[in-house]
């Protein structure tokens, strides 16, 4: 009986003790809050100015570009950017010195790369000379200040390359070339194979992939060329190997060149070129893009009625005899002349042997002249056709699309190659191990073609042998 009373007393005392402690802690907490509130009310508001580069946009929050705040206060940041610029980030800086303040000691911006975000004032700087401010960092969007050819009623030659002059240098190569991840995604979504992708030449494009072929059509990355009068007609097949020129243009920007291919655009057609808005460059790891798709038309001149095929003029040897061996292949550091025959089935015994794997690039050199006598002019590129006669085919194919190569030098009606000019012409992943047979074709601007032939009019074939390392 007495034990129960004692227990009740202990429970009562314990409960009272904890209740008293809890009340004491609450009182302490309330006291601390009151103290902080008094300190807050006694602190003078701190003016934080928010601004941006002139003519790039308007600060909409805080109103008037100024926030009068005390420590622990939060306020909104918002900016309306002009169309020629892209918002990059909010940056805290010292207005007295112009130097950026990279940490969150005084001001913490929740999402610096968001144009609408929140900032919290952490504390007043100990150094009274520091003047806290916030700056809206922007970047000028890339602009196209000239596109060629421009529209002319008389038209432009069919072999004219497209040139696009940007005002920003160091445009992103991935604007026109696919990344490995993008290629893999296209393989999965469009069921493409490796051989469906279009590989640019090594010299200008670095061997990167600029497009793909699907259901008989050619597609580029971020580039579309169609028939202006019939938008359903894809004209991409008349172009190839887009690349960025290495040197700045007249305003210090990058120049995009989209090269004509064979067949050339038809005479009289009006082409409509469009570049997607993903043409961009990077600043602080942020992609700065075109504001919108850019497009323009231009016309190909009317037919010149040129039906005269161009000529291929091989060089002469020291005895003034025509030298038909006009192709060399680079093996190690030496160039080996490739022998020819006038019959595909006759394979010269002294054909060069090139040791390769599935990704080897073969380097060739050429020496011949091309001339157009019909008046339309020689095309920008000649073609190298290849056939595989081996049955050990890498991809089950026995021939490959023509390899289009630029001339070393070209005037209106003449074009030249030379031995010193190297052509990194192909990746062997598209070809068989075994014998490969090449032939050369030149084209004029009206689409007339000529194959390299000997003095008796027989087509010449050049043989090399690809062997696995």
Coordinates of C-alpha atoms in Angstrom, one line a residue, residues 21-246:
X21 CA 12.3 21.8 -18.1
X22 CA 10.1 22.0 -21.1
X23 CA 8.7 25.3 -20.1
X24 CA 12.1 26.6 -19.3
X25 CA 13.4 25.6 -22.8
X26 CA 10.4 27.1 -24.5
X27 CA 11.0 30.3 -22.5
X28 CA 14.6 30.3 -23.6
X29 CA 13.6 29.7 -27.3
X30 CA 11.0 32.5 -27.1
X31 CA 13.6 34.7 -25.5
X32 CA 16.1 34.0 -28.3
X33 CA 13.5 34.8 -30.9
X34 CA 12.6 38.0 -29.2
X35 CA 16.3 38.9 -29.1
X36 CA 16.8 38.2 -32.8
X37 CA 13.7 40.2 -33.6
X38 CA 15.0 43.1 -31.7
X39 CA 18.3 42.8 -33.5
X40 CA 16.6 42.5 -36.8
X41 CA 14.4 45.6 -36.1
X42 CA 17.5 47.6 -35.0
X43 CA 19.5 46.7 -38.1
X44 CA 19.4 49.4 -40.9
X45 CA 18.1 48.1 -44.2
X46 CA 20.9 47.3 -46.7
X47 CA 20.5 48.4 -50.3
X48 CA 21.3 45.8 -52.9
X49 CA 21.3 46.9 -56.5
X50 CA 20.4 44.6 -59.3
X51 CA 21.4 45.6 -62.8
X52 CA 22.4 44.4 -66.3
X53 CA 24.4 45.5 -69.3
X54 CA 22.7 48.4 -71.1
X55 CA 20.2 47.5 -73.8
X56 CA 20.3 43.8 -73.0
X57 CA 17.0 43.7 -71.0
X58 CA 15.1 45.0 -68.0
X59 CA 15.3 44.0 -64.3
X60 CA 11.6 43.4 -63.3
X61 CA 12.3 42.1 -59.8
X62 CA 13.2 43.7 -57.5
X63 CA 11.2 46.7 -58.6
X64 CA 13.4 49.5 -59.7
X65 CA 16.4 47.2 -59.5
X66 CA 16.9 47.8 -55.8
X67 CA 16.2 45.6 -52.8
X68 CA 16.3 47.2 -49.3
X69 CA 16.7 44.1 -47.0
X70 CA 18.0 43.0 -43.7
X71 CA 19.9 39.7 -43.0
X72 CA 17.7 36.6 -43.4
X73 CA 15.4 38.5 -45.9
X74 CA 14.7 36.8 -49.2
X75 CA 13.7 38.6 -52.4
X76 CA 12.8 37.7 -56.0
X77 CA 15.1 38.2 -59.0
X78 CA 13.5 38.4 -62.5
X79 CA 14.8 39.7 -65.8
X80 CA 13.2 40.3 -69.2
X81 CA 16.0 39.8 -71.8
X82 CA 16.1 41.3 -75.2
X83 CA 15.8 38.9 -78.2
X84 CA 19.4 39.4 -79.4
X85 CA 20.7 38.2 -76.1
X86 CA 20.4 35.0 -74.0
X87 CA 20.4 35.0 -70.2
X88 CA 23.4 33.1 -68.7
X89 CA 23.3 33.5 -64.9
X90 CA 22.9 35.9 -61.9
X91 CA 26.3 36.9 -60.4
X92 CA 27.0 38.6 -57.1
X93 CA 29.7 41.2 -57.2
X94 CA 31.2 44.1 -55.3
X95 CA 30.0 47.3 -57.0
X96 CA 32.9 49.3 -55.5
X97 CA 35.6 47.2 -57.2
X98 CA 33.6 45.4 -59.9
X99 CA 35.0 42.0 -58.7
X100 CA 32.7 38.9 -58.6
X101 CA 32.0 37.4 -55.2
X102 CA 31.9 33.6 -55.9
X103 CA 30.7 32.2 -52.5
X104 CA 27.4 32.5 -50.7
X105 CA 28.8 34.3 -47.7
X106 CA 26.6 37.4 -48.1
X107 CA 24.0 36.6 -50.7
X108 CA 22.8 33.2 -51.7
X109 CA 21.0 32.9 -55.0
X110 CA 19.0 29.7 -55.1
X111 CA 19.3 28.9 -58.8
X112 CA 21.8 31.3 -60.4
X113 CA 21.1 30.0 -64.0
X114 CA 17.4 30.5 -63.8
X115 CA 16.1 33.9 -65.0
X116 CA 13.4 33.8 -62.3
X117 CA 14.8 32.8 -58.9
X118 CA 15.1 33.8 -55.2
X119 CA 18.0 35.4 -53.3
X120 CA 18.6 35.4 -49.5
X121 CA 20.6 38.1 -47.7
X122 CA 22.9 36.1 -45.4
X123 CA 24.7 38.8 -43.6
X124 CA 26.2 42.3 -43.9
X125 CA 29.8 42.4 -45.0
X126 CA 32.3 43.0 -42.2
X127 CA 34.2 45.2 -44.5
X128 CA 32.2 48.5 -44.9
X129 CA 33.9 49.2 -48.2
X130 CA 32.1 46.2 -49.9
X131 CA 29.0 47.2 -51.8
X132 CA 26.9 44.1 -52.5
X133 CA 25.2 44.0 -55.9
X134 CA 23.8 41.5 -58.4
X135 CA 24.4 41.4 -62.1
X136 CA 22.3 39.7 -64.8
X137 CA 25.0 38.1 -67.0
X138 CA 23.9 37.7 -70.7
X139 CA 25.6 36.6 -73.9
X140 CA 24.9 37.9 -77.4
X141 CA 23.1 35.2 -79.5
X142 CA 24.9 34.2 -82.7
X143 CA 23.7 36.2 -85.6
X144 CA 24.0 35.5 -89.4
X145 CA 25.0 38.7 -91.1
X146 CA 25.4 37.2 -94.6
X147 CA 24.2 34.1 -96.4
X148 CA 25.5 33.2 -99.9
X149 CA 24.5 32.6 -102.6
X150 CA 22.0 35.5 -102.3
X151 CA 18.9 35.4 -104.4
X152 CA 19.4 36.7 -108.0
X153 CA 16.9 36.4 -110.8
X154 CA 19.6 35.3 -113.2
X155 CA 20.6 32.6 -110.7
X156 CA 23.9 31.3 -109.4
X157 CA 26.1 28.5 -110.8
X158 CA 25.0 25.0 -109.7
X159 CA 28.4 24.3 -108.3
X160 CA 28.3 27.3 -105.9
X161 CA 28.9 26.2 -102.3
X162 CA 26.6 27.6 -99.6
X163 CA 28.4 30.0 -97.2
X164 CA 26.9 31.2 -93.9
X165 CA 28.7 34.0 -92.1
X166 CA 28.2 34.2 -88.3
X167 CA 29.3 37.0 -86.1
X168 CA 30.5 34.7 -83.3
X169 CA 33.7 32.7 -83.6
X170 CA 34.2 29.2 -82.1
X171 CA 30.8 28.0 -83.1
X172 CA 30.1 24.5 -81.7
X173 CA 31.2 21.8 -84.2
X174 CA 28.3 19.7 -82.8
X175 CA 26.0 22.2 -84.5
X176 CA 26.6 20.2 -87.7
X177 CA 28.2 16.9 -86.6
X178 CA 26.5 14.1 -84.6
X179 CA 27.9 13.0 -81.3
X180 CA 28.3 9.3 -80.5
X181 CA 25.3 9.5 -78.2
X182 CA 23.2 11.2 -80.9
X183 CA 24.1 8.5 -83.4
X184 CA 23.3 5.8 -81.0
X185 CA 19.9 7.4 -80.3
X186 CA 19.2 7.6 -84.1
X187 CA 20.1 3.9 -84.5
X188 CA 17.6 3.0 -81.8
X189 CA 14.7 5.4 -82.9
X190 CA 15.2 5.1 -86.7
X191 CA 16.7 1.7 -86.9
X192 CA 19.8 3.0 -88.7
X193 CA 22.9 1.0 -89.3
X194 CA 26.6 2.2 -89.3
X195 CA 26.7 2.4 -93.1
X196 CA 23.6 4.7 -93.1
X197 CA 25.6 7.6 -91.6
X198 CA 27.3 10.1 -93.8
X199 CA 30.9 10.7 -92.9
X200 CA 32.6 14.0 -93.8
X201 CA 36.1 14.1 -95.4
X202 CA 39.1 14.0 -93.1
X203 CA 40.7 17.2 -94.2
X204 CA 37.8 19.6 -93.7
X205 CA 35.4 17.7 -91.4
X206 CA 37.8 15.6 -89.4
X207 CA 36.0 12.5 -90.5
X208 CA 33.0 13.4 -88.4
X209 CA 29.4 12.4 -89.3
X210 CA 27.2 15.1 -90.6
X211 CA 24.1 13.2 -91.7
X212 CA 22.4 10.0 -92.6
X213 CA 20.5 8.3 -95.4
X214 CA 17.1 6.8 -94.9
X215 CA 14.5 5.6 -97.4
X216 CA 16.4 7.2 -100.3
X217 CA 16.7 10.6 -98.7
X218 CA 19.7 12.4 -97.2
X219 CA 19.4 14.2 -93.9
X220 CA 21.8 16.7 -92.3
X221 CA 22.1 17.7 -88.7
X222 CA 20.4 21.1 -88.2
X223 CA 20.5 21.8 -92.0
X224 CA 17.6 21.4 -94.5
X225 CA 17.7 22.2 -98.2
X226 CA 14.5 21.8 -100.2
X227 CA 12.9 22.9 -103.5
X228 CA 11.3 26.2 -102.8
X229 CA 8.5 25.6 -105.3
X230 CA 8.0 22.0 -104.0
X231 CA 8.8 21.8 -100.3
X232 CA 8.3 18.0 -100.3
X233 CA 11.4 17.6 -102.5
X234 CA 14.5 17.1 -100.4
X235 CA 17.5 18.6 -102.1
X236 CA 20.1 17.6 -99.5
X237 CA 21.4 15.0 -101.9
X238 CA 23.0 17.8 -103.9
X239 CA 25.2 18.8 -101.0
X240 CA 27.7 17.2 -98.6
X241 CA 30.6 17.7 -96.1
X242 CA 29.5 20.9 -94.2
X243 CA 32.4 22.3 -92.3
X244 CA 33.6 25.4 -90.3
X245 CA 36.3 27.4 -91.8
X246 CA 39.4 27.6 -89.5

